[in-house]
Every structure is written in structure tokens, then in C-alpha cells.
Coordinates of C-alpha atoms in Angstrom, one line a residue:
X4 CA -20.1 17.8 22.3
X5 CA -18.2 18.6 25.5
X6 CA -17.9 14.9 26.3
X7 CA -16.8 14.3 23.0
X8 CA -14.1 16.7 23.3
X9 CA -13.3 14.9 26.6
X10 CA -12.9 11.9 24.7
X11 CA -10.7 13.2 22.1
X12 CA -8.4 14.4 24.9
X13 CA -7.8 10.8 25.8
X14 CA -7.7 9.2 23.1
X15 CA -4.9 11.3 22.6
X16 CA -3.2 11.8 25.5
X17 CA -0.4 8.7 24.4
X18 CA 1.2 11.7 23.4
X19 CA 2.2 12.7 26.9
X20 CA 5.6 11.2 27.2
X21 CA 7.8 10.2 30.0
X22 CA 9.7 13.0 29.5
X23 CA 6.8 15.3 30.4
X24 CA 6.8 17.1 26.7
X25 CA 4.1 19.5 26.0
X26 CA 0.8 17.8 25.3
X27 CA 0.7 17.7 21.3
X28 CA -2.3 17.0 19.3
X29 CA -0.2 14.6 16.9
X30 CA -1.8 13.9 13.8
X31 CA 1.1 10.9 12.9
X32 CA -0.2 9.3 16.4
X33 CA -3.4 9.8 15.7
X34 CA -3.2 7.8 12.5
X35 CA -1.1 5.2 13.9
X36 CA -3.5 4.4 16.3
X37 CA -6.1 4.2 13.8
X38 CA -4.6 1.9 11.7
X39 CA -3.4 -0.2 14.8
X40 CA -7.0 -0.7 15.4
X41 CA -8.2 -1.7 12.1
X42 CA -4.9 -3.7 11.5
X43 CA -5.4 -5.9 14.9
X44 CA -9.4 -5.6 15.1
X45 CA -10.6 -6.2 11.9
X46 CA -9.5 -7.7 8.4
X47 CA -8.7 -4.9 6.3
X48 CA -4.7 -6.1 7.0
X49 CA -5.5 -8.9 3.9
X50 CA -6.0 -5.8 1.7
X51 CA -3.2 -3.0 2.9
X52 CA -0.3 -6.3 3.3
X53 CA -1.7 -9.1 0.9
X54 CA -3.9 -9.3 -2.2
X55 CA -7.3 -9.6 -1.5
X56 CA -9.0 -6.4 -3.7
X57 CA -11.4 -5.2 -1.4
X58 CA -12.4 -5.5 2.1
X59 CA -15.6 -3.3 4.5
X60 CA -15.8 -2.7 7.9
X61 CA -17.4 -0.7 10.2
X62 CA -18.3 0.9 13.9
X63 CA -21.4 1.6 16.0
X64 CA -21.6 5.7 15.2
X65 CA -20.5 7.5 17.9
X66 CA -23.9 9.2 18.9
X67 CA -25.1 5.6 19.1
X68 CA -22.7 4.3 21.9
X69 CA -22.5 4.3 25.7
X70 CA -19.5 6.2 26.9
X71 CA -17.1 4.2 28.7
X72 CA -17.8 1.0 26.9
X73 CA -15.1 -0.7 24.5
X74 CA -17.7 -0.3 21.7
X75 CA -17.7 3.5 21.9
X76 CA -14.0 3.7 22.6
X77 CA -13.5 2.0 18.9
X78 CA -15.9 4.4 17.6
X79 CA -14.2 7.0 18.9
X80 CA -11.1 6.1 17.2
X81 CA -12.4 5.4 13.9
X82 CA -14.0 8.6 14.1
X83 CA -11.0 11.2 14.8
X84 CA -8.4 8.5 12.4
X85 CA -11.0 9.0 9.4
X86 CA -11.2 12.8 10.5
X87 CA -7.5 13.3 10.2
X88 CA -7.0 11.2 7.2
X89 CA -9.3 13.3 5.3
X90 CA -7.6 16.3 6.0
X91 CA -3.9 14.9 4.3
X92 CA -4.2 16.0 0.8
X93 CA -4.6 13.5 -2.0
X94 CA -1.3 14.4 -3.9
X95 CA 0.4 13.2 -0.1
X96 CA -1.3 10.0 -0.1
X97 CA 0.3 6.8 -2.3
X98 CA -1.9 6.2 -4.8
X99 CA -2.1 2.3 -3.9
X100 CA -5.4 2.4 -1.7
X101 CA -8.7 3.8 -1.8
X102 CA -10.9 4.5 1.4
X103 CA -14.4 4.8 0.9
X104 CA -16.7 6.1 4.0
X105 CA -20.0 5.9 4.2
X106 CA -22.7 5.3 7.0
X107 CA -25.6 3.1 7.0
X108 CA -27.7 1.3 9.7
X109 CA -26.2 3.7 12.6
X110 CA -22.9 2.5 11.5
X111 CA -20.0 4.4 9.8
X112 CA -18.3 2.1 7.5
X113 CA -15.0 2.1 5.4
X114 CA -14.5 0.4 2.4
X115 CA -11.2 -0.1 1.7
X116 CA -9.5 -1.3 -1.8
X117 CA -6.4 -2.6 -3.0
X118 CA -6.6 -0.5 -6.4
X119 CA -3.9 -3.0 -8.1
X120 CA -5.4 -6.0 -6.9
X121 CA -9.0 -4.8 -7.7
X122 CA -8.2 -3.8 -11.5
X123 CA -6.6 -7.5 -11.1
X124 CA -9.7 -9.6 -10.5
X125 CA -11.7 -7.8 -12.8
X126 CA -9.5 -7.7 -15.6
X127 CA -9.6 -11.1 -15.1
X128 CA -12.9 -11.5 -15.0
X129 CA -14.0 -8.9 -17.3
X130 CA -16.5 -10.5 -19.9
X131 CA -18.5 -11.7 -16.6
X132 CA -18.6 -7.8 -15.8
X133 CA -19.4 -6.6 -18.6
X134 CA -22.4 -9.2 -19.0
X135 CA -23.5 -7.5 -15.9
X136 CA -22.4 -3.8 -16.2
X137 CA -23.1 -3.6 -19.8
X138 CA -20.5 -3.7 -23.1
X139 CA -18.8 -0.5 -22.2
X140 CA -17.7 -1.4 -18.6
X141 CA -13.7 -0.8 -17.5
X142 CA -13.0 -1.6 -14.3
X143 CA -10.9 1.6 -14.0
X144 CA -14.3 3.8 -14.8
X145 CA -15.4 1.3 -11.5
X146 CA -12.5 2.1 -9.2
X147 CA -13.3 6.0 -10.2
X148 CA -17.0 6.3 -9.8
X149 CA -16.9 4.5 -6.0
X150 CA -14.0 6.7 -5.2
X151 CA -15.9 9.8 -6.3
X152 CA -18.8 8.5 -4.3
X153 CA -20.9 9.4 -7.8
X154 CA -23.1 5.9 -6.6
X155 CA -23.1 4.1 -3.5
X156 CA -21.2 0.7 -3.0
X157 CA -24.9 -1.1 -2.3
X158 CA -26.4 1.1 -5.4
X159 CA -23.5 -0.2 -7.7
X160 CA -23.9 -3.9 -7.1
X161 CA -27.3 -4.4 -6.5
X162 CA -28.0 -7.7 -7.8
X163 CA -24.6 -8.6 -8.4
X164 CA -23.6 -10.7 -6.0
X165 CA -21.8 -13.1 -7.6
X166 CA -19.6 -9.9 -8.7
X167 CA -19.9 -8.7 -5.1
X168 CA -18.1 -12.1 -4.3
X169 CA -14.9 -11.7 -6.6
X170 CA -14.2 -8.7 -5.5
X171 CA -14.3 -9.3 -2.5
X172 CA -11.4 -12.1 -2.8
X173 CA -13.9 -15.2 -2.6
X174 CA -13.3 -16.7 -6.0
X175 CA -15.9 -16.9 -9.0
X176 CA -16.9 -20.7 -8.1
X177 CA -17.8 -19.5 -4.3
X178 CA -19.4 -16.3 -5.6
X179 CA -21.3 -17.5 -8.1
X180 CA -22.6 -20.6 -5.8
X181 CA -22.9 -18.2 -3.1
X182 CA -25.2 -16.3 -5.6
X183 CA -27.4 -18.9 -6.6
X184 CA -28.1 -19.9 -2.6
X185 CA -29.2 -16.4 -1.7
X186 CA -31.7 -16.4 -5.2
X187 CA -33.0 -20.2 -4.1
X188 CA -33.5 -18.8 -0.1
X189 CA -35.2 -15.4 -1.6
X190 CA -37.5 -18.0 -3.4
X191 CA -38.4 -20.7 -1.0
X192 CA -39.5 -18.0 1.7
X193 CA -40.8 -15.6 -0.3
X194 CA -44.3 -15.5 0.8
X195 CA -43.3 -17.0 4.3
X196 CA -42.8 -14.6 6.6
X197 CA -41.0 -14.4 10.3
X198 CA -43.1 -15.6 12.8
X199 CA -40.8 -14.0 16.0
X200 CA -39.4 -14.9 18.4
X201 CA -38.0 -18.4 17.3
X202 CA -40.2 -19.4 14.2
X203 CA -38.6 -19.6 10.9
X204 CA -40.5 -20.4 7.7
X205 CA -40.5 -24.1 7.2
X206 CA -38.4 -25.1 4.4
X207 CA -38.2 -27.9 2.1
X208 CA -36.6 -31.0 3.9
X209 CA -34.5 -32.6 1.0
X210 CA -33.2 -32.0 -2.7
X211 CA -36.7 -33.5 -4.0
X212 CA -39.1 -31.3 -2.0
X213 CA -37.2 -28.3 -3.5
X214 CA -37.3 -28.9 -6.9
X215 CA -40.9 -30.1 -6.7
X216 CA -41.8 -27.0 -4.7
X217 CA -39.7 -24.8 -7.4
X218 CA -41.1 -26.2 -10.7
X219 CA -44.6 -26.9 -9.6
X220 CA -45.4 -23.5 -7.5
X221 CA -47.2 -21.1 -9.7
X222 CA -45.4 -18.3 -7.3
X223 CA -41.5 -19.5 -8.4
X224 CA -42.5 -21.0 -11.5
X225 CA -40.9 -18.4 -13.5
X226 CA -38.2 -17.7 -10.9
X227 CA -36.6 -21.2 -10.6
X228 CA -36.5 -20.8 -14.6
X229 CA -34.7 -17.3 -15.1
X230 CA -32.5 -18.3 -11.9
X231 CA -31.5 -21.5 -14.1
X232 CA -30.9 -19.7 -17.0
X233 CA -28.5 -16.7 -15.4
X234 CA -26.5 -19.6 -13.9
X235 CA -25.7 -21.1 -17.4
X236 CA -25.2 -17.8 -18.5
X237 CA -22.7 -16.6 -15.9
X238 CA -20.9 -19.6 -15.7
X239 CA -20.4 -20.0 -20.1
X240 CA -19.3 -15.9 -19.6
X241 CA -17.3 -17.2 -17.1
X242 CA -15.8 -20.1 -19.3
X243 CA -16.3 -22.9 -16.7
X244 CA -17.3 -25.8 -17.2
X245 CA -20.8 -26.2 -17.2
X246 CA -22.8 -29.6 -16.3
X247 CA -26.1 -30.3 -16.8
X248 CA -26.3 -32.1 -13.3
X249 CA -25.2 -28.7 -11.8
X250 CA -27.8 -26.3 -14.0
X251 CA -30.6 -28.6 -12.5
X252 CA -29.2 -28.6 -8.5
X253 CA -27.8 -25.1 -8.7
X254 CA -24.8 -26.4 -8.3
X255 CA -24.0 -27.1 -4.4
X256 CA -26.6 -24.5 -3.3
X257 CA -29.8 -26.6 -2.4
X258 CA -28.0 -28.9 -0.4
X259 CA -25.9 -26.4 1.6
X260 CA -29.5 -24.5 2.1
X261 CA -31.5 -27.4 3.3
X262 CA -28.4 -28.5 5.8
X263 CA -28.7 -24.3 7.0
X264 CA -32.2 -24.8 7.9
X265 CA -31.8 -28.1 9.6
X266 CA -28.8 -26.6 11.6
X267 CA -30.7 -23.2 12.7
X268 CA -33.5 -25.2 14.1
X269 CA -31.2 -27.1 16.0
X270 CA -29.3 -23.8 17.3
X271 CA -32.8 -22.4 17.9
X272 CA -34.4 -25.5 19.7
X273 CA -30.7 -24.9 21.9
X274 CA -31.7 -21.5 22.6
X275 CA -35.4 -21.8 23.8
X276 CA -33.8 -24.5 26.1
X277 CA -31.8 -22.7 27.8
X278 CA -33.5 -19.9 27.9
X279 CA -36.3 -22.0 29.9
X280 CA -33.3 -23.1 32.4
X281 CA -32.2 -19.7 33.1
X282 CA -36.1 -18.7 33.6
X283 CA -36.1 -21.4 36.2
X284 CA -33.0 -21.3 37.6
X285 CA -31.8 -24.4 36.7
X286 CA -28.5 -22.8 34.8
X287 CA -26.1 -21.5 37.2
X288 CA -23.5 -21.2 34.7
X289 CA -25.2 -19.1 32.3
X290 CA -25.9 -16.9 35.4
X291 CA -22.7 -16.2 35.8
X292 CA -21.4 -16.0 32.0
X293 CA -24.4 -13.3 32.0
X294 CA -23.0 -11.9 35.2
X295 CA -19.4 -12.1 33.9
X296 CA -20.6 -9.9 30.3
X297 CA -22.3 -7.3 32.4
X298 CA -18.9 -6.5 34.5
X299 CA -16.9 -6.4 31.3
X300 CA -19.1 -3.4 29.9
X301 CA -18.8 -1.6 33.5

């Protein structure tokens, strides 16, 4: 506690001016500071200055950092800007954004939305919702219950992705293809697990092996089917255009997989390699890139 309070000091202590003023505990500073952060660190700037409806980020919790370290000093910042923001009253905020906290993982996280843009997409998407939500969905009655914290963000949209995926600003195409990869990877390596520390579960090698391994295996049998039929449903909900060429590949999604796995094994093939030249000594450079990280943490 006592180094926290130490902390807090100087974080704000930009309030000591030239001018030698009295030391103020600004809360206008403080918030600046918070949102230069966000604004220059992370991407949240697409939601507060463009349109994109919704956008999450997050730091290490501050219990969970090394003091000194430029990971615990952005901790520290997100953690006395979201203290201070809390305490404004809502009637003083403009009603344009919502901030949603919430930790997870050691992490706090902030979920902020773009309440004009996020009524936007779903308005415009809003049969698709509803096909997932149920008949009585708004996306107002959305916007409301993750403000009011009522359900969690993950609780919400678990197993939507493809709905995770317009909100977020990536486009119903993207999501829904995005979608259909994650269902196909969930399937292929279902009953494969890890073998650490560089062993992944051998995949199917091209477009044939998949569909062979997904129609004949008693074990996705049934999965390959349903995950054929809620593509064809999402995208007539949807009201694109649906071809029978893309119901059968899942669109782009088994060739963007089977090019994932062949690139992984490369970057892990990369990594046991070096790894064995460092080992032997035989990789001065990565010496001194290691050498290099450690000083930049002191």
C-alpha cells in the first residue's frame, strides 16, 4: 500500500509547475494523462475520434507488476484514470461513450463503446441479432445490460463470434468467415491435444484432407454438418449472397487455416533453431538483443 501511495505521488507530481505552485492532486491532470495513454498506446482513439462501435483493452493489474518497469507504470495509470473517472457523476459525463471495466486473467480491462456507432451496426444488422439473441432483441436493451454490468461482455457473446466481429468494426463478411475458421480449428484439433514445448497437433495438409477428415470422422460427423448449416443460415439472415461452392469450403476459412498451420511450423522450426544457437553460443546477436531487453526493464 505504502509503495502504491509512492507511486501515486509521482504519477502525479506533473502538477508541480515551474512556478513552484502548491502540489495539487488535479483530478483534470489526472484524466488527461489517462486518456493520453490510451489515446497514444492503444486503439481505443478509432472509437472516441472515428466510427468504429466498440473497441477493449487492457493492463497487467497492478498487484501483478514489478515496480519500476514500464509495464507497472501503465498500470499504474490506468488504475488512478479509471479511479477518478468513476468518481465524476454520470449526469457530468456526455452521454456519447460507455466505459465498461472489468478484470480477467490478472488483467483489468476497459471496454469502451461508441453508443451511436454501436446502435449503428446493429441496427443494421439486426435480423442477424436477433437470429442469435432471440425475436425480442434491441440493441438499445444491449447497450443497457453491458453498461449495467447485469452479464459479462464474454457471458453475453458466447458463441457469437461472428456478432463479436461486427461489433467490433470488422465487417459481417470478415466476421462471419472469421467465425467459421475458429468452428473448423475447434474441430480439426479437438481430440489433439498440445504436446509442449513446440508440438502442435498435426493438421490436415490441403483442402481434400479436411473435408475427407470432416465428413468421414465419426467424431465431426455431426459437427461439420450443423457448422454447414449455421453458415447458410447466417449468411440468408444476413442477405448475402450465398454460393454453394462457399457452403461446402466454408467460405475462405479452410484455406486460410491449412496456410496458418503450415506457417506456425515454420515460425516454430525458426524458433528451436535458434534456440539451439543461443544454447551453443553460436548467436551473438541474439545475445545481445537479449542483453539489450534486460537493460530496458532495469
Amino acid at each position: 500500500m505504502i509503495i502504491s501511495i509512492l507511486l501515486t505521488c509521482l504519477f502525479l507530481s506533473l502538477e508541480a509547475t515551474e512556478k513552484k505552485q502548491p502540489y495539487i492532486f488535479s483530478q483534470k491532470r489526472i484524466l488527461e494523462s489517462f486518456f493520453e495513454d490510451l489515446l497514444e498506446n492503444t486503439t481505443l482513439g478509432y472509437v472516441i475520434y472515428g466510427q468504429k462501435p466498440v473497441e477493449l483493452t487492457g493492463r497487467t493489474e497492478l498487484d501483478k507488476t514489478i515496480p519500476g518497469t514500464k509495464e507497472h507504470y501503465s498500470s499504474v495509470k490506468m488504475f488512478i484514470g479509471l479511479e477518478r473517472w468513476n468518481e465524476i457523476p454520470a449526469n457530468s459525463k456526455k452521454n456519447k461513450y460507455s466505459f465498461i471495466q472489468f478484470s480477467k486473467n490478472d488483467c483489468l480491462n476497459i471496454i469502451v463503446i461508441n453508443q451511436q456507432a454501436f446502435l449503428k451496426i446493429i441496427t443494421q444488422n439486426l435480423l442477424l441479432f436477433k437470429y442469435k439473441f432471440g425475436s425480442n432483441f434491441t440493441a438499445k436493451d444491449l447497450l443497457i445490460s453491458l453498461e449495467n454490468s447485469k452479464n459479462s461482455f464474454e457471458d453475453l457473446f458466447k458463441e457469437k463470434i461472428a456478432l463479436l466481429g461486427i461489433i467490433f468494426g470488422y465487417g459481417v463478411e470478415n466476421a462471419i468467415t472469421y467465425k467459421n475458421i475458429s468452428s473448423l480449428e475447434k474441430i480439426l484439433i479437438a481430440n489433439k491435444p498440445l504436446d509442449p514445448p513446440y508440438k502442435n497437433p498435426s493438421l490436415p495438409k490441403n483442402e481434400k484432407e479436411v473435408k475427407n477428415q470432416l465428413k468421414n470422422s465419426s467424431s465431426t460427423k455431426n459437427a461439420w454438418a450443423k457448422l454447414k448449416e449455421e453458415t447458410k443460415a447466417e449468411k440468408e439472415v444476413a442477405k448475402q449472397e450465398v454460393k454453394p461452392s462457399e457452403i461446402e469450403k466454408i467460405s475462405a476459412g479452410i484455406g486460410f487455416l491449412i496456410q496458418h498451420s503450415k506457417d506456425q511450423d515454420k515460425e516454430i522450426e525458426a524458433i528451436k533453431k535458434r534456440q539451439i544457437r543461443f544454447e551453443t553460443g553460436r548467436d551473438d546477436r541474439f545475445k545481445e538483443e537479449a542483453k539489450e531487453s534486460v537493460e530496458k526493464i532495469k
